Amino acid sequence: MKFLGAISRYQKLDPEQRSFIGNARRKFCSTPAELLEFFKPMAVFDKSCDEARAQLLNFVILCGVLSFLGLIAIGVLSDDMPVVIPIVAVIFLMIFPLLILRWLLGRVDIHNNLRDFVVPVVNLIGQDTVAGHKIDLELDLTGKKLASKLKSQKKDDPGWFSYPKITTSIYHDPWFRLTTDLVDGSKLMLTIDDQITVIDRTYKSMSGKIKSKSKAKVKHMIRASLALRHKKYAVATQNDVRQLGPELKLKDGANRQLFSLKKTIKTDDIDANVDPKLCVELLGRIFMTVQPATKKGS
Amino acid sequence: MENCNMKRGFFFLRDCDYPAHQSCSSCGKSFCNEHLRLKPGISAPFCLDCLGKTMQQSIQGKDKGVSTRDNYDDYYYDTAWCYGYRSNYYSSGSYKPWYFGSVNADDSDFNDSDIRVFDAASESDDPDAEAFDPEANVFDS
Amino acid sequence: MIEASQQVTNKPAENITATPKGLYAAFDTFPAPKGAAVHIREFAQTLFTYTGSGLLLVLGDEELPSWQIEGSMQIRRLASGEPNYLKRAMQFGEFVYAHAEMLRNDLQIAHFRDPWGGIPMLDVKNRSYKTVYEVNSLPSIELPARYGNISSRTCAKIRRLEQRCWEEADRIICPSQVIRNCLISLGASADKITVIPNGAHIIDAAQIDIPADAPGQYLIYFGAVQSWQGLEVLFKAMTFLRDLSELKLVLCVSGSKPRLKYLQKLAARMSIEHQLIWQMKVPQIVVSNWLAGAAISVAPLVECARNLTQGCCPIKIVESMAMAKPVIASDLPVVRELIDHNDTGWLIRPDRPSELARAIRILLAHPDECRRIGENAQKKAAASLTWATVTATLAGIYRQLTAENLADPFQP
């Protein structure tokens, strides 16, 4: 019974963590160790919560199938097996508490991006920050289709009883912002903005029925920026870094040179989490391209 | 006293300055307490590199059953995970870590980017250059 | 060279079971048909004769045994199939360290030829042995010629290893004054460095069987074929000598396949292939046979950083002198240490094919002069460049080191 484990883990969370699960939106300014200490129990809970919900769904399906088979058995055996009726009734009635439990766990569920993206990225970036140095982190895991995130909406309605009717809604969800200084003196900024396009289509089927379909497309726009110090890294020209491709933006400053790389990932799954590897690879590509500054006198 | 043998960091590797306390049961090198964990199941001290690699192997073999990863739940959201992840990342060939930062690494150690220059395939295409040949003597006086 | 080999193998195996007192490490295949292998054998033998027993750590291949006993010398070979040079070097380092650590209380002297064997010997803590660093070349200077992609950072790391070797070794020996000056300019202590040139065995060419298929008159080049050896200059000079239809150039060479293939193509492009006789990777005995019949030996070294700054001691010149063969060589400081112009050899300005061709014509046209120069060269070799003389100097250094060790037994 995994839901028992999930409930027990939820009860172990402190009020601050429960509150974060409730709002799923917050700005942090803490050391990587503090952030991990804060997120780790929630990540472990979220994992067990997902497993518990999956298990509960399986139980609901099992109960439904057993109830159906029970009803058939009652019909076939009629009065011969009076014990079957209460058993079938109990199995059928179990479906409701299981569904309620699953719904309750769903209410305290948090987007998988927390445990599969935020925690690993903070963990990895934390390896290269100076001990005790803080990370500025802005998270918004509230949901991608909130009214407040609606950027534009276009309705294509041919009129009364005319089909298809298509509504295209575009949401903008800037859910991840991380800024910190690395151990080599570079300033790092990682951002992820999701753009969700939801197409709701109402149409008349061949049989004359009115049907509705909703389709979502998600674009994860990941941007990794590194402001490298001239003291540490040789100033690069566009020609030096042309292998980084046209997505690179290069900006020169008095003491630093800013490298900014973008990557866009498309998916149809609105709940899909972002792979931390995508961010790591963008940063890795920049570090693999730049050259160390020549030491004076050498 | 011997210093911890762990290299800390992800994009930049630096030496760990803490004194070593115990040896890793897998690789035998000495590490400080921060870089040692008890391996689930056998309760023997493992360094984060060895433990991380074991965790990555169990994650990659997750199709066989979730239970393997469950064993490492305590370490999955911990620094130990980073050490296995970086080992996989480096070996994928897409990144070679730098040896500089606020803490100087022992730069007489050869890292992967030094070594790859000496691959037989990396020898200069110039016909003037020498290709690998065990019998060839580059240092013939 | 052949005699030397027989001397070693014919010695009674009196110390087979004795714990080695001397350790010699060379990151090189041994034995092999090249000058470095002769050098290793002579020096290792000197060390082991001095210490009474010894262990030679070298590279091997599939055909060579990993463990071999030759008289008082044990040979252990690391047969690594690793194609990456640096990984192979590091494997060799571990191999040397394991042996040096095991024998740290027994060894009196440990001798190394390169940092790959040297650093592990110096890493052994509480060691009882003294160390000798034999610098024939510096990998930080020579490797960039072979691996074009080496970064300055990697070279600097190799240089730091070399630096540690010359700083921490108790004695440094090198085969030429140029190498000594190079090491001093890099910061090595002049007091520690002794120049011990390469040696050779004095051989009477008349006693040697010239190959049956040898042409009537020929020049000889023998040795490795790296770019700094100047074979391109020699080939160009051969184009100026086409009128001497009887004259051939015998090339007893070893080197990498691509380089040898390139040189063959170059010869074809220059239309001199009919003037050349290739003898590739032949044993030393065959080289000696060809040298015995040669009119002139040629060493057209290039004026490059490797020859000018780092320095060398071309064993081909010493061996030619020991067989009374006149040598035409480039006028470089490393060559002037061995040859006086028109007395013990003939010097030409480096990288001048026409001058080289003219020198060959002059010497061929005056066989008496040629003979005089050869004889003078042999006299000089007999006086100062025999293996006996050279190894006596080396044994003197070992003696000093063991005396120091006895005087200060607590010195690590």
CSV table of C-alpha atoms in Angstrom, one decimal, chain C:
chain,number,residue,atom,x,y,z
C,1,MET,CA,76.9,-4.0,-31.3
C,2,ILE,CA,76.7,-7.7,-32.0
C,3,GLU,CA,79.6,-8.3,-29.8
C,4,ALA,CA,78.0,-6.4,-27.1
C,5,SER,CA,74.9,-8.5,-27.3
C,6,GLN,CA,76.9,-11.7,-27.2
C,7,GLN,CA,78.8,-10.5,-24.2
C,8,VAL,CA,75.6,-10.2,-22.3
C,9,THR,CA,74.0,-13.5,-23.2
C,10,ASN,CA,77.1,-15.5,-22.7
C,11,LYS,CA,77.7,-14.3,-19.1
C,12,PRO,CA,77.2,-17.0,-16.5
C,13,ALA,CA,73.8,-16.8,-14.8
C,14,GLU,CA,75.4,-16.4,-11.3
C,15,ASN,CA,72.9,-13.9,-9.9
C,16,ILE,CA,69.6,-15.2,-11.2
C,17,THR,CA,68.0,-15.4,-7.9
C,18,ALA,CA,69.7,-12.3,-6.4
C,19,THR,CA,67.5,-9.4,-5.4
C,20,PRO,CA,68.2,-6.6,-7.9
C,21,LYS,CA,70.4,-3.8,-6.6
C,22,GLY,CA,70.2,-1.7,-9.7
C,23,LEU,CA,67.1,-0.6,-11.6
C,24,TYR,CA,67.1,0.8,-15.1
C,25,ALA,CA,63.8,2.0,-16.7
C,26,ALA,CA,63.4,3.0,-20.3
C,27,PHE,CA,60.1,3.8,-22.0
C,28,ASP,CA,61.2,2.0,-25.2
C,29,THR,CA,61.0,-1.4,-26.8
C,30,PHE,CA,64.0,-3.5,-26.0
C,31,PRO,CA,65.7,-5.1,-27.8
C,32,ALA,CA,65.0,-3.3,-31.1
C,33,PRO,CA,67.0,-2.7,-34.3
C,34,LYS,CA,68.0,0.9,-33.4
C,35,GLY,CA,70.6,2.9,-31.7
C,36,ALA,CA,68.6,3.6,-28.5
C,37,ALA,CA,68.4,-0.1,-27.8
C,38,VAL,CA,72.2,-0.4,-28.0
C,39,HIS,CA,72.5,2.5,-25.7
C,40,ILE,CA,70.0,1.0,-23.2
C,41,ARG,CA,71.9,-2.3,-23.3
C,42,GLU,CA,75.3,-0.8,-22.7
C,43,PHE,CA,74.2,1.5,-19.9
C,44,ALA,CA,72.0,-1.0,-18.2
C,45,GLN,CA,74.8,-3.6,-18.3
C,46,THR,CA,77.2,-1.1,-16.8
C,47,LEU,CA,74.8,-0.4,-13.9
C,48,PHE,CA,74.1,-4.0,-13.3
C,49,THR,CA,77.8,-4.9,-13.4
C,50,TYR,CA,78.4,-2.2,-10.9
C,51,THR,CA,75.6,-3.2,-8.5
C,52,GLY,CA,76.0,-7.0,-9.1
C,53,SER,CA,72.5,-7.6,-10.1
C,54,GLY,CA,69.8,-5.6,-11.8
C,55,LEU,CA,66.3,-5.2,-13.2
C,56,LEU,CA,65.6,-3.6,-16.6
C,57,LEU,CA,62.1,-2.3,-17.1
C,58,VAL,CA,61.2,-1.6,-20.7
C,59,LEU,CA,58.4,-2.0,-23.2
C,60,GLY,CA,57.7,-5.2,-24.9
C,61,ASP,CA,55.5,-6.6,-27.6
C,62,GLU,CA,53.7,-9.8,-28.3
C,63,GLU,CA,56.8,-11.6,-29.4
C,64,LEU,CA,59.1,-10.7,-26.6
C,65,PRO,CA,58.9,-12.5,-23.2
C,66,SER,CA,57.5,-10.4,-20.3
C,67,TRP,CA,60.2,-11.8,-18.0
C,68,GLN,CA,63.7,-12.8,-19.1
C,69,ILE,CA,67.0,-13.4,-17.4
C,70,GLU,CA,70.2,-12.6,-19.2
C,71,GLY,CA,73.1,-13.2,-16.9
C,72,SER,CA,73.0,-10.8,-14.0
C,73,MET,CA,70.2,-8.9,-15.7
C,74,GLN,CA,66.5,-9.5,-15.3
C,75,ILE,CA,64.3,-7.9,-17.9
C,76,ARG,CA,60.7,-7.2,-17.3
C,77,ARG,CA,58.7,-5.9,-20.2
C,78,LEU,CA,55.3,-4.2,-20.2
C,79,ALA,CA,53.5,-5.5,-23.3
C,80,SER,CA,50.9,-2.8,-23.6
C,81,GLY,CA,48.5,-2.9,-26.6
C,82,GLU,CA,47.4,0.6,-25.6
C,83,PRO,CA,47.6,2.8,-28.8
C,84,ASN,CA,47.4,6.1,-26.9
C,85,TYR,CA,50.9,7.3,-26.2
C,86,LEU,CA,50.2,9.1,-23.0
C,87,LYS,CA,48.0,6.2,-21.6
C,88,ARG,CA,50.8,3.8,-22.4
C,89,ALA,CA,53.3,6.1,-20.7
C,90,MET,CA,51.1,6.2,-17.6
C,91,GLN,CA,50.7,2.4,-17.6
C,92,PHE,CA,54.5,2.2,-17.8
C,93,GLY,CA,54.7,4.6,-14.8
C,94,GLU,CA,52.5,2.3,-12.7
C,95,PHE,CA,54.6,-0.6,-13.8
C,96,VAL,CA,57.8,1.1,-12.7
C,97,TYR,CA,56.3,2.3,-9.5
C,98,ALA,CA,55.2,-1.2,-8.5
C,99,HIS,CA,58.8,-2.5,-9.0
C,100,ALA,CA,60.6,0.5,-7.4
C,101,GLU,CA,58.3,0.4,-4.4
C,102,MET,CA,58.8,-3.3,-3.9
C,103,LEU,CA,62.6,-3.0,-4.1
C,104,ARG,CA,62.9,0.4,-2.3
C,105,ASN,CA,65.0,-1.1,0.5
C,106,ASP,CA,67.2,-3.2,-1.8
C,107,LEU,CA,68.1,-1.0,-4.6
C,108,GLN,CA,71.3,1.1,-4.6
C,109,ILE,CA,70.8,3.0,-7.8
C,110,ALA,CA,67.8,3.6,-10.0
C,111,HIS,CA,68.5,5.0,-13.5
C,112,PHE,CA,65.8,6.3,-15.8
C,113,ARG,CA,65.8,7.7,-19.4
C,114,ASP,CA,62.5,9.6,-19.4
C,115,PRO,CA,60.0,11.2,-17.0
C,116,TRP,CA,57.5,8.3,-17.5
C,117,GLY,CA,59.9,6.0,-15.7
C,118,GLY,CA,61.5,8.7,-13.6
C,119,ILE,CA,58.5,10.2,-11.8
C,120,PRO,CA,57.4,6.9,-10.3
C,121,MET,CA,61.0,6.2,-9.1
C,122,LEU,CA,61.0,9.6,-7.4
C,123,ASP,CA,57.5,9.1,-6.0
C,124,VAL,CA,58.6,6.2,-3.8
C,125,LYS,CA,58.7,7.3,-0.2
C,126,ASN,CA,61.5,6.2,2.2
C,127,ARG,CA,63.6,4.9,-0.7
C,128,SER,CA,67.1,3.8,-0.1
C,129,TYR,CA,68.4,4.3,-3.7
C,130,LYS,CA,70.0,7.1,-5.5
C,131,THR,CA,68.6,8.2,-8.9
C,132,VAL,CA,70.2,9.0,-12.2
C,133,TYR,CA,68.3,10.8,-14.9
C,134,GLU,CA,69.7,10.2,-18.4
C,135,VAL,CA,68.4,12.9,-20.7
C,136,ASN,CA,68.7,12.0,-24.4
C,137,SER,CA,65.8,14.1,-25.3
C,138,LEU,CA,62.9,16.0,-23.8
C,139,PRO,CA,59.4,14.7,-24.6
C,140,SER,CA,58.0,18.3,-24.2
C,141,ILE,CA,60.2,19.3,-27.2
C,142,GLU,CA,59.9,16.2,-29.4
C,143,LEU,CA,56.3,15.2,-28.9
C,144,PRO,CA,54.8,18.3,-30.5
C,145,ALA,CA,56.5,17.2,-33.8
C,146,ARG,CA,54.7,14.0,-33.6
C,147,TYR,CA,51.3,15.1,-32.3
C,148,GLY,CA,50.4,18.3,-33.9
C,149,ASN,CA,47.4,19.0,-31.6
C,150,ILE,CA,49.2,19.1,-28.3
C,151,SER,CA,48.2,22.2,-26.4
C,152,SER,CA,50.8,24.4,-24.7
C,153,ARG,CA,49.0,23.4,-21.4
C,154,THR,CA,49.7,19.7,-22.0
C,155,CYS,CA,53.3,20.5,-23.0
C,156,ALA,CA,53.7,22.6,-19.8
C,157,LYS,CA,52.5,19.6,-17.8
C,158,ILE,CA,55.0,17.3,-19.4
C,159,ARG,CA,57.7,20.0,-18.8
C,160,ARG,CA,56.8,20.1,-15.1
C,161,LEU,CA,57.4,16.3,-14.9
C,162,GLU,CA,60.7,16.7,-16.6
C,163,GLN,CA,61.6,19.6,-14.3
C,164,ARG,CA,60.8,17.4,-11.3
C,165,CYS,CA,63.1,14.8,-12.7
C,166,TRP,CA,66.1,17.1,-13.1
C,167,GLU,CA,65.4,18.8,-9.8
C,168,GLU,CA,65.0,15.7,-7.7
C,169,ALA,CA,67.4,13.2,-9.4
C,170,ASP,CA,70.7,12.9,-7.7
C,171,ARG,CA,72.7,13.0,-11.0
C,172,ILE,CA,71.9,13.9,-14.5
C,173,ILE,CA,73.7,12.6,-17.5
C,174,CYS,CA,73.3,13.6,-21.1
C,175,PRO,CA,75.1,12.7,-24.4
C,176,SER,CA,76.0,16.2,-25.6
C,177,GLN,CA,77.1,19.6,-24.4
C,178,VAL,CA,74.1,21.2,-26.2
C,179,ILE,CA,71.6,19.1,-24.1
C,180,ARG,CA,73.5,20.1,-21.0
C,181,ASN,CA,73.3,23.8,-21.9
C,182,CYS,CA,69.6,23.4,-22.7
C,183,LEU,CA,68.9,21.8,-19.3
C,184,ILE,CA,70.9,24.5,-17.5
C,185,SER,CA,68.9,27.2,-19.4
C,186,LEU,CA,65.7,25.5,-18.2
C,187,GLY,CA,66.9,25.7,-14.6
C,188,ALA,CA,68.7,22.4,-14.0
C,189,SER,CA,71.7,22.6,-11.6
C,190,ALA,CA,75.0,22.5,-13.7
C,191,ASP,CA,76.8,20.7,-10.9
C,192,LYS,CA,74.7,17.7,-11.3
C,193,ILE,CA,75.1,17.2,-15.0
C,194,THR,CA,77.7,15.1,-16.7
C,195,VAL,CA,78.1,14.8,-20.4
C,196,ILE,CA,78.7,11.2,-21.5
C,197,PRO,CA,78.6,10.9,-25.3
C,198,ASN,CA,77.3,7.9,-27.1
C,199,GLY,CA,79.7,5.2,-27.7
C,200,ALA,CA,80.5,2.5,-30.2
C,201,HIS,CA,82.7,-0.6,-30.6
C,202,ILE,CA,85.8,-0.2,-32.7
C,203,ILE,CA,85.3,-2.5,-35.6
C,204,ASP,CA,87.7,-3.2,-38.5
C,205,ALA,CA,85.6,-3.0,-41.6
C,206,ALA,CA,87.8,-5.4,-43.4
C,207,GLN,CA,86.7,-8.2,-41.1
C,208,ILE,CA,83.1,-7.7,-42.0
C,209,ASP,CA,81.2,-9.4,-44.8
C,210,ILE,CA,79.7,-6.8,-47.1
C,211,PRO,CA,76.3,-7.9,-48.4
C,212,ALA,CA,76.6,-9.9,-51.6
C,213,ASP,CA,74.1,-7.7,-53.4
C,214,ALA,CA,75.9,-4.5,-52.5
C,215,PRO,CA,76.7,-2.1,-55.4
C,216,GLY,CA,80.2,-1.1,-56.3
C,217,GLN,CA,80.1,2.3,-54.7
C,218,TYR,CA,77.5,3.6,-52.3
C,219,LEU,CA,76.7,6.1,-49.6
C,220,ILE,CA,74.9,5.1,-46.5
C,221,TYR,CA,72.3,6.7,-44.2
C,222,PHE,CA,71.2,4.7,-41.2
C,223,GLY,CA,68.9,5.4,-38.3
C,224,ALA,CA,65.5,6.8,-37.8
C,225,VAL,CA,63.6,9.0,-40.3
C,226,GLN,CA,62.1,11.8,-38.2
C,227,SER,CA,61.8,15.2,-40.0
C,228,TRP,CA,64.8,16.5,-38.1
C,229,GLN,CA,67.1,13.9,-39.6
C,230,GLY,CA,67.2,15.7,-42.9
C,231,LEU,CA,66.5,13.0,-45.4
C,232,GLU,CA,64.7,15.4,-47.7
C,233,VAL,CA,68.0,17.4,-48.0
C,234,LEU,CA,69.8,14.1,-48.8
C,235,PHE,CA,67.3,13.2,-51.5
C,236,LYS,CA,67.6,16.6,-53.1
C,237,ALA,CA,71.4,16.2,-53.0
C,238,MET,CA,71.0,12.9,-54.8
C,239,THR,CA,69.3,14.7,-57.7
C,240,PHE,CA,72.5,16.6,-58.2
C,241,LEU,CA,74.5,13.4,-58.4
C,242,ARG,CA,72.5,11.7,-61.1
C,243,ASP,CA,75.5,11.8,-63.4
C,244,LEU,CA,77.4,9.4,-61.1
C,245,SER,CA,75.4,6.5,-62.4
C,246,GLU,CA,77.2,3.9,-60.4
C,247,LEU,CA,76.7,5.7,-57.1
C,248,LYS,CA,73.9,4.4,-54.9
C,249,LEU,CA,72.5,5.5,-51.6
C,250,VAL,CA,71.7,2.7,-49.1
C,251,LEU,CA,69.1,3.6,-46.5
C,252,CYS,CA,69.0,1.4,-43.4
C,253,VAL,CA,66.1,3.0,-41.8
C,254,SER,CA,63.4,2.4,-39.1
C,255,GLY,CA,60.4,4.6,-38.4
C,256,SER,CA,56.7,4.9,-38.7
C,257,LYS,CA,55.0,3.4,-41.8
C,258,PRO,CA,53.4,6.7,-42.9
C,259,ARG,CA,56.7,8.5,-42.7
C,260,LEU,CA,58.6,5.8,-44.6
C,261,LYS,CA,55.8,5.7,-47.3
C,262,TYR,CA,56.0,9.4,-47.6
C,263,LEU,CA,59.8,9.3,-48.1
C,264,GLN,CA,59.4,6.6,-50.8
C,265,LYS,CA,56.9,8.7,-52.6
C,266,LEU,CA,59.1,11.7,-52.3
C,267,ALA,CA,62.0,9.7,-53.9
C,268,ALA,CA,59.7,8.7,-56.7
C,269,ARG,CA,58.7,12.3,-57.3
C,270,MET,CA,62.3,13.4,-57.4
C,271,SER,CA,63.1,10.5,-59.8
C,272,ILE,CA,65.9,9.2,-57.6
C,273,GLU,CA,64.4,5.8,-56.7
C,274,HIS,CA,66.8,4.0,-59.0
C,275,GLN,CA,69.7,5.5,-57.0
C,276,LEU,CA,68.3,4.3,-53.7
C,277,ILE,CA,68.5,0.9,-51.9
C,278,TRP,CA,66.0,0.6,-49.1
C,279,GLN,CA,66.8,-1.6,-46.1
C,280,MET,CA,63.9,-1.1,-43.7
C,281,LYS,CA,64.0,-2.2,-40.1
C,282,VAL,CA,66.9,-4.5,-40.6
C,283,PRO,CA,68.8,-6.0,-37.6
C,284,GLN,CA,72.0,-4.2,-36.4
C,285,ILE,CA,74.2,-6.9,-37.9
C,286,VAL,CA,72.8,-6.1,-41.4
C,287,VAL,CA,73.4,-2.4,-40.8
C,288,SER,CA,77.0,-3.1,-39.8
C,289,ASN,CA,77.5,-5.2,-43.0
C,290,TRP,CA,76.2,-2.4,-45.2
C,291,LEU,CA,78.2,0.2,-43.3
C,292,ALA,CA,81.4,-1.8,-43.8
C,293,GLY,CA,81.1,-1.5,-47.5
C,294,ALA,CA,80.0,2.1,-47.7
C,295,ALA,CA,82.2,4.8,-49.2
C,296,ILE,CA,80.7,7.6,-47.1
C,297,SER,CA,78.2,7.8,-44.2
C,298,VAL,CA,75.8,10.8,-44.3
C,299,ALA,CA,74.1,12.6,-41.4
C,300,PRO,CA,72.4,15.6,-42.9
C,301,LEU,CA,70.7,16.9,-39.7
C,302,VAL,CA,68.3,19.8,-40.1
C,303,GLU,CA,68.9,23.2,-38.4
C,304,CYS,CA,65.8,23.0,-36.1
C,305,ALA,CA,65.0,23.5,-32.4
C,306,ARG,CA,65.3,19.8,-31.7
C,307,ASN,CA,68.9,19.7,-33.0
C,308,LEU,CA,69.9,23.2,-32.0
C,309,THR,CA,68.2,23.9,-28.7
C,310,GLN,CA,67.5,20.5,-27.2
C,311,GLY,CA,70.5,18.8,-28.7
C,312,CYS,CA,71.3,15.2,-29.4
C,313,CYS,CA,74.3,12.8,-30.0
C,314,PRO,CA,73.8,11.0,-33.3
C,315,ILE,CA,74.9,7.5,-32.7
C,316,LYS,CA,75.1,7.0,-36.5
C,317,ILE,CA,78.1,9.4,-36.5
C,318,VAL,CA,79.8,7.7,-33.6
C,319,GLU,CA,79.3,4.2,-35.1
C,320,SER,CA,80.5,5.3,-38.6
C,321,MET,CA,83.6,6.9,-37.0
C,322,ALA,CA,84.3,3.6,-35.1
C,323,MET,CA,84.3,1.7,-38.4
C,324,ALA,CA,86.6,4.3,-40.0
C,325,LYS,CA,84.0,5.6,-42.3
C,326,PRO,CA,84.2,9.2,-43.3
C,327,VAL,CA,81.1,11.1,-42.2
C,328,ILE,CA,79.6,14.1,-44.0
C,329,ALA,CA,77.3,15.8,-41.5
C,330,SER,CA,75.6,19.1,-41.0
C,331,ASP,CA,77.7,21.8,-39.3
C,332,LEU,CA,75.7,22.0,-36.0
C,333,PRO,CA,77.1,22.4,-32.4
C,334,VAL,CA,76.0,18.8,-31.6
C,335,VAL,CA,78.0,17.5,-34.6
C,336,ARG,CA,81.0,19.7,-33.9
C,337,GLU,CA,81.3,18.0,-30.5
C,338,LEU,CA,82.1,14.8,-32.4
C,339,ILE,CA,83.7,15.9,-35.7
C,340,ASP,CA,86.4,18.4,-36.7
C,341,HIS,CA,86.0,19.5,-40.3
C,342,ASN,CA,88.4,17.8,-42.8
C,343,ASP,CA,90.1,16.0,-39.9
C,344,THR,CA,87.7,13.5,-38.4
C,345,GLY,CA,84.8,14.2,-40.7
C,346,TRP,CA,83.4,16.7,-43.2
C,347,LEU,CA,81.0,19.4,-42.2
C,348,ILE,CA,78.6,21.2,-44.5
C,349,ARG,CA,76.1,24.0,-43.8
C,350,PRO,CA,72.8,22.4,-42.8
C,351,ASP,CA,69.8,22.4,-45.2
C,352,ARG,CA,72.1,22.9,-48.3
C,353,PRO,CA,71.5,20.0,-50.7
C,354,SER,CA,74.0,21.5,-53.3
C,355,GLU,CA,76.7,21.7,-50.6
C,356,LEU,CA,76.0,18.2,-49.5
C,357,ALA,CA,76.3,17.0,-53.1
C,358,ARG,CA,79.5,18.9,-53.6
C,359,ALA,CA,81.0,17.4,-50.5
C,360,ILE,CA,80.1,13.9,-51.6
C,361,ARG,CA,81.8,14.6,-55.0
C,362,ILE,CA,84.9,15.9,-53.3
C,363,LEU,CA,85.4,13.0,-51.0
C,364,LEU,CA,84.6,10.4,-53.7
C,365,ALA,CA,87.1,12.1,-56.0
C,366,HIS,CA,89.8,11.9,-53.3
C,367,PRO,CA,89.8,8.4,-51.9
C,368,ASP,CA,93.1,9.0,-50.0
C,369,GLU,CA,91.5,12.0,-48.2
C,370,CYS,CA,88.5,9.8,-47.6
C,371,ARG,CA,90.6,7.1,-46.0
C,372,ARG,CA,92.6,9.6,-43.9
C,373,ILE,CA,89.5,11.2,-42.5
C,374,GLY,CA,88.1,7.7,-41.7
C,375,GLU,CA,91.2,6.6,-40.0
C,376,ASN,CA,91.4,9.9,-37.9
C,377,ALA,CA,87.8,9.4,-37.0
C,378,GLN,CA,88.4,5.9,-35.8
C,379,LYS,CA,91.4,7.0,-33.8
C,380,LYS,CA,89.3,9.6,-32.1
C,381,ALA,CA,86.5,7.1,-31.5
C,382,ALA,CA,89.0,4.7,-30.0
C,383,ALA,CA,90.4,7.4,-27.7
C,384,SER,CA,87.2,8.8,-26.4
C,385,LEU,CA,84.0,7.3,-27.9
C,386,THR,CA,84.2,3.6,-27.2
C,387,TRP,CA,81.6,2.0,-25.0
C,388,ALA,CA,84.4,1.0,-22.6
C,389,THR,CA,85.4,4.7,-22.1
C,390,VAL,CA,81.8,5.9,-22.0
C,391,THR,CA,80.6,3.3,-19.5
C,392,ALA,CA,83.7,3.8,-17.3
C,393,THR,CA,82.6,7.4,-16.8
C,394,LEU,CA,79.1,6.2,-16.0
C,395,ALA,CA,80.5,3.7,-13.5
C,396,GLY,CA,82.4,6.5,-11.9
C,397,ILE,CA,79.1,8.4,-11.3
C,398,TYR,CA,77.6,5.3,-9.8
C,399,ARG,CA,80.6,5.0,-7.5
C,400,GLN,CA,80.2,8.6,-6.3
C,401,LEU,CA,76.6,8.0,-5.7
C,402,THR,CA,77.0,4.9,-3.6
C,403,ALA,CA,79.8,6.6,-1.7
C,404,GLU,CA,77.4,9.4,-0.9
C,405,ASN,CA,74.8,6.9,0.2
C,406,LEU,CA,77.2,5.2,2.6
C,407,ALA,CA,78.2,8.6,4.0
C,408,ASP,CA,74.6,9.6,4.5
C,409,PRO,CA,72.5,6.5,5.0
C,410,PHE,CA,69.5,8.4,6.1
C,411,GLN,CA,69.3,10.4,2.9
C,412,PRO,CA,66.0,9.4,1.1
